[in-house]
Amino acid sequence: NAGVTQTPKFQVLKTGQSMTLQCAQDMNHEYMSWYRQDPGMGLRLIHYSVGAGITDQGEVPNGYNVSRSTTEDFPLRLLSAAPSQTSVYFCASSYIFRTGELFFGEGSRLTVL
Amino acid sequence: DQQVKQNSPSLSVQEGRISILNCDYTNSMFDYFLWYKKYPAEGPTFLISISSIKDKNEDGRFTVFLNKSAKHLSLHIVPSQPGDSAVYFCAASAQGGSEKLVFGKGTKLTVNP
């Protein structure tokens, strides 16, 4: 099983550029989410979804958009990248009633110049 | 305000000895606690969890203790092995649901041969 797959693994952007981080899971999980990890900051929730067509904001949503058109996919969009968005991004999924036991992707390292 | 605190950024122990990782929380509504383990260049993986109705949960070499009155939990690894060297994140959830998961900043454990 592939689990949670993130692409790309590495990306360099210039300030103001846009891009989409892709996330796909093959476990039929209802819940999907995006986190960012910064040095000394732990994991912070950006956006999450509890099912197709349903999304909500997490702790640090500004500058990011999401959509959930299928159960499998949960892309994260940066509309106008800023240096403050330089980070490692993790997508995670779980069964909706399985509290907190998230399955994470391998991460996408984004650098904004 | 940080709701989940891991005050030790790093910990170094000898192989075969006990590793104790600590975590404090401030939100009395938290009722489910988890530990995740993260190797470099990989996503976090779920390690062990505990519900607030228990004070101890064991899984092989890993034991999590919960002291609700002190709002403190700890992860014990006995015996420690070099392969346990990783960053450990404490996480907490209030009233269930992955969307409410709050992470600490992590503790880097190094187990020396």
PDB file of N, CA and C in Angstrom, chain A residues 31 35 37 40-43 45 48 90 94-95 98-102 104-106, chain B residues 32 34 36 38 41-44 46 49 89 93 96-99 101 103-105:
ATOM      1  N   TYR A  31     -10.717  11.700   7.018  1.00  0.00           N
ATOM      2  CA  TYR A  31     -10.043  12.904   7.507  1.00  0.00           C
ATOM      3  C   TYR A  31      -8.693  13.084   6.820  1.00  0.00           C
ATOM      4  N   TYR A  35      -0.114  19.990   7.663  1.00  0.00           N
ATOM      5  CA  TYR A  35       0.660  20.608   8.728  1.00  0.00           C
ATOM      6  C   TYR A  35       1.911  21.228   8.131  1.00  0.00           C
ATOM      7  N   GLN A  37       5.921  22.223   9.463  1.00  0.00           N
ATOM      8  CA  GLN A  37       6.880  22.064  10.544  1.00  0.00           C
ATOM      9  C   GLN A  37       8.003  23.056  10.351  1.00  0.00           C
ATOM     10  N   GLY A  40      11.871  24.552  15.859  1.00  0.00           N
ATOM     11  CA  GLY A  40      11.457  25.042  17.169  1.00  0.00           C
ATOM     12  C   GLY A  40       9.974  25.309  17.318  1.00  0.00           C
ATOM     13  N   MET A  41       9.181  24.942  16.294  1.00  0.00           N
ATOM     14  CA  MET A  41       7.744  25.253  16.345  1.00  0.00           C
ATOM     15  C   MET A  41       6.864  24.019  16.352  1.00  0.00           C
ATOM     16  N   GLY A  42       7.412  22.859  16.207  1.00  0.00           N
ATOM     17  CA  GLY A  42       6.584  21.660  16.172  1.00  0.00           C
ATOM     18  C   GLY A  42       5.759  21.593  14.899  1.00  0.00           C
ATOM     19  N   LEU A  43       4.631  20.911  14.979  1.00  0.00           N
ATOM     20  CA  LEU A  43       3.725  20.744  13.845  1.00  0.00           C
ATOM     21  C   LEU A  43       2.506  21.630  14.058  1.00  0.00           C
ATOM     22  N   LEU A  45      -1.188  22.966  12.428  1.00  0.00           N
ATOM     23  CA  LEU A  45      -2.244  22.611  11.486  1.00  0.00           C
ATOM     24  C   LEU A  45      -2.615  23.800  10.608  1.00  0.00           C
ATOM     25  N   TYR A  48      -7.809  21.419   7.283  1.00  0.00           N
ATOM     26  CA  TYR A  48      -8.184  20.021   7.364  1.00  0.00           C
ATOM     27  C   TYR A  48      -9.526  19.799   6.693  1.00  0.00           C
ATOM     28  N   PHE A  90       3.591  18.664   5.723  1.00  0.00           N
ATOM     29  CA  PHE A  90       3.178  17.274   5.858  1.00  0.00           C
ATOM     30  C   PHE A  90       1.674  17.153   5.665  1.00  0.00           C
ATOM     31  N   SER A  94      -6.569  10.120   8.414  1.00  0.00           N
ATOM     32  CA  SER A  94      -6.986   9.130   9.415  1.00  0.00           C
ATOM     33  C   SER A  94      -8.461   8.815   9.224  1.00  0.00           C
ATOM     34  N   TYR A  95      -8.911   7.751   9.890  1.00  0.00           N
ATOM     35  CA  TYR A  95     -10.339   7.503   9.970  1.00  0.00           C
ATOM     36  C   TYR A  95     -10.955   8.571  10.868  1.00  0.00           C
ATOM     37  N   ARG A  98     -11.147   7.751  14.591  1.00  0.00           N
ATOM     38  CA  ARG A  98      -9.965   7.171  15.204  1.00  0.00           C
ATOM     39  C   ARG A  98      -9.120   8.324  15.733  1.00  0.00           C
ATOM     40  N   THR A  99      -9.361   8.691  16.934  1.00  0.00           N
ATOM     41  CA  THR A  99      -8.827   9.932  17.470  1.00  0.00           C
ATOM     42  C   THR A  99      -7.325  10.042  17.348  1.00  0.00           C
ATOM     43  N   GLY A 100      -6.899  11.019  16.579  1.00  0.00           N
ATOM     44  CA  GLY A 100      -5.514  11.437  16.593  1.00  0.00           C
ATOM     45  C   GLY A 100      -4.494  10.544  15.955  1.00  0.00           C
ATOM     46  N   GLU A 101      -4.835   9.315  15.568  1.00  0.00           N
ATOM     47  CA  GLU A 101      -3.819   8.412  15.025  1.00  0.00           C
ATOM     48  C   GLU A 101      -3.661   8.682  13.536  1.00  0.00           C
ATOM     49  N   LEU A 102      -2.874   9.692  13.268  1.00  0.00           N
ATOM     50  CA  LEU A 102      -2.688  10.155  11.901  1.00  0.00           C
ATOM     51  C   LEU A 102      -1.623   9.354  11.166  1.00  0.00           C
ATOM     52  N   PHE A 104       1.023  10.010   8.253  1.00  0.00           N
ATOM     53  CA  PHE A 104       1.658  11.140   7.592  1.00  0.00           C
ATOM     54  C   PHE A 104       2.345  10.725   6.298  1.00  0.00           C
ATOM     55  N   GLY A 105       2.393  11.677   5.350  1.00  0.00           N
ATOM     56  CA  GLY A 105       3.240  11.523   4.186  1.00  0.00           C
ATOM     57  C   GLY A 105       4.681  11.829   4.562  1.00  0.00           C
ATOM     58  N   GLU A 106       5.566  11.715   3.574  1.00  0.00           N
ATOM     59  CA  GLU A 106       6.999  11.899   3.835  1.00  0.00           C
ATOM     60  C   GLU A 106       7.417  13.361   3.896  1.00  0.00           C
TER      61      GLU A 106
ATOM     62  N   TYR B  32      -7.233  12.900  25.333  1.00  0.00           N
ATOM     63  CA  TYR B  32      -6.559  11.823  24.598  1.00  0.00           C
ATOM     64  C   TYR B  32      -5.179  12.330  24.225  1.00  0.00           C
ATOM     65  N   LEU B  34      -1.128  11.416  22.665  1.00  0.00           N
ATOM     66  CA  LEU B  34      -0.402  10.538  21.761  1.00  0.00           C
ATOM     67  C   LEU B  34       1.065  10.929  21.712  1.00  0.00           C
ATOM     68  N   TYR B  36       4.252  10.667  18.869  1.00  0.00           N
ATOM     69  CA  TYR B  36       4.678  10.368  17.514  1.00  0.00           C
ATOM     70  C   TYR B  36       6.204  10.389  17.481  1.00  0.00           C
ATOM     71  N   LYS B  38       9.577  10.709  14.832  1.00  0.00           N
ATOM     72  CA  LYS B  38       9.936  11.197  13.503  1.00  0.00           C
ATOM     73  C   LYS B  38      11.427  11.054  13.256  1.00  0.00           C
ATOM     74  N   ALA B  41      13.896  13.376   7.388  1.00  0.00           N
ATOM     75  CA  ALA B  41      13.425  13.207   6.016  1.00  0.00           C
ATOM     76  C   ALA B  41      12.263  12.218   5.888  1.00  0.00           C
ATOM     77  N   GLU B  42      11.588  11.952   6.996  1.00  0.00           N
ATOM     78  CA  GLU B  42      10.398  11.113   6.953  1.00  0.00           C
ATOM     79  C   GLU B  42       9.253  11.823   7.667  1.00  0.00           C
ATOM     80  N   GLY B  43       8.024  11.369   7.429  1.00  0.00           N
ATOM     81  CA  GLY B  43       6.905  11.900   8.177  1.00  0.00           C
ATOM     82  C   GLY B  43       6.816  11.276   9.555  1.00  0.00           C
ATOM     83  N   PRO B  44       6.158  11.947  10.484  1.00  0.00           N
ATOM     84  CA  PRO B  44       5.961  11.355  11.821  1.00  0.00           C
ATOM     85  C   PRO B  44       5.149  10.069  11.728  1.00  0.00           C
ATOM     86  N   PHE B  46       2.850   7.317  14.239  1.00  0.00           N
ATOM     87  CA  PHE B  46       2.192   7.127  15.520  1.00  0.00           C
ATOM     88  C   PHE B  46       2.924   6.061  16.329  1.00  0.00           C
ATOM     89  N   SER B  49      -0.555   5.765  22.465  1.00  0.00           N
ATOM     90  CA  SER B  49      -1.526   6.744  22.930  1.00  0.00           C
ATOM     91  C   SER B  49      -2.075   6.345  24.288  1.00  0.00           C
ATOM     92  N   PHE B  89       7.321  13.656  19.280  1.00  0.00           N
ATOM     93  CA  PHE B  89       6.320  14.697  19.472  1.00  0.00           C
ATOM     94  C   PHE B  89       5.219  14.182  20.385  1.00  0.00           C
ATOM     95  N   SER B  93      -5.532  15.809  22.284  1.00  0.00           N
ATOM     96  CA  SER B  93      -6.809  16.061  21.620  1.00  0.00           C
ATOM     97  C   SER B  93      -7.892  16.314  22.668  1.00  0.00           C
ATOM     98  N   GLY B  96     -12.001  14.246  21.439  1.00  0.00           N
ATOM     99  CA  GLY B  96     -11.891  13.398  20.271  1.00  0.00           C
ATOM    100  C   GLY B  96     -11.726  14.150  18.972  1.00  0.00           C
ATOM    101  N   GLY B  97     -11.359  13.428  17.920  1.00  0.00           N
ATOM    102  CA  GLY B  97     -11.279  14.048  16.614  1.00  0.00           C
ATOM    103  C   GLY B  97      -9.874  14.454  16.252  1.00  0.00           C
ATOM    104  N   SER B  98      -9.427  13.982  15.105  1.00  0.00           N
ATOM    105  CA  SER B  98      -8.080  14.325  14.658  1.00  0.00           C
ATOM    106  C   SER B  98      -7.941  15.814  14.407  1.00  0.00           C
ATOM    107  N   GLU B  99      -9.042  16.506  14.102  1.00  0.00           N
ATOM    108  CA  GLU B  99      -8.927  17.929  13.765  1.00  0.00           C
ATOM    109  C   GLU B  99      -8.572  18.766  14.971  1.00  0.00           C
ATOM    110  N   LEU B 101      -6.193  17.904  17.166  1.00  0.00           N
ATOM    111  CA  LEU B 101      -4.900  17.458  17.657  1.00  0.00           C
ATOM    112  C   LEU B 101      -3.922  18.622  17.734  1.00  0.00           C
ATOM    113  N   PHE B 103       0.064  19.620  18.777  1.00  0.00           N
ATOM    114  CA  PHE B 103       1.383  19.021  18.943  1.00  0.00           C
ATOM    115  C   PHE B 103       2.293  19.897  19.791  1.00  0.00           C
ATOM    116  N   GLY B 104       3.201  19.248  20.516  1.00  0.00           N
ATOM    117  CA  GLY B 104       4.305  19.937  21.147  1.00  0.00           C
ATOM    118  C   GLY B 104       5.410  20.186  20.136  1.00  0.00           C
ATOM    119  N   LYS B 105       6.501  20.843  20.594  1.00  0.00           N
ATOM    120  CA  LYS B 105       7.572  21.218  19.678  1.00  0.00           C
ATOM    121  C   LYS B 105       8.543  20.078  19.412  1.00  0.00           C
TER     122      LYS B 105
END
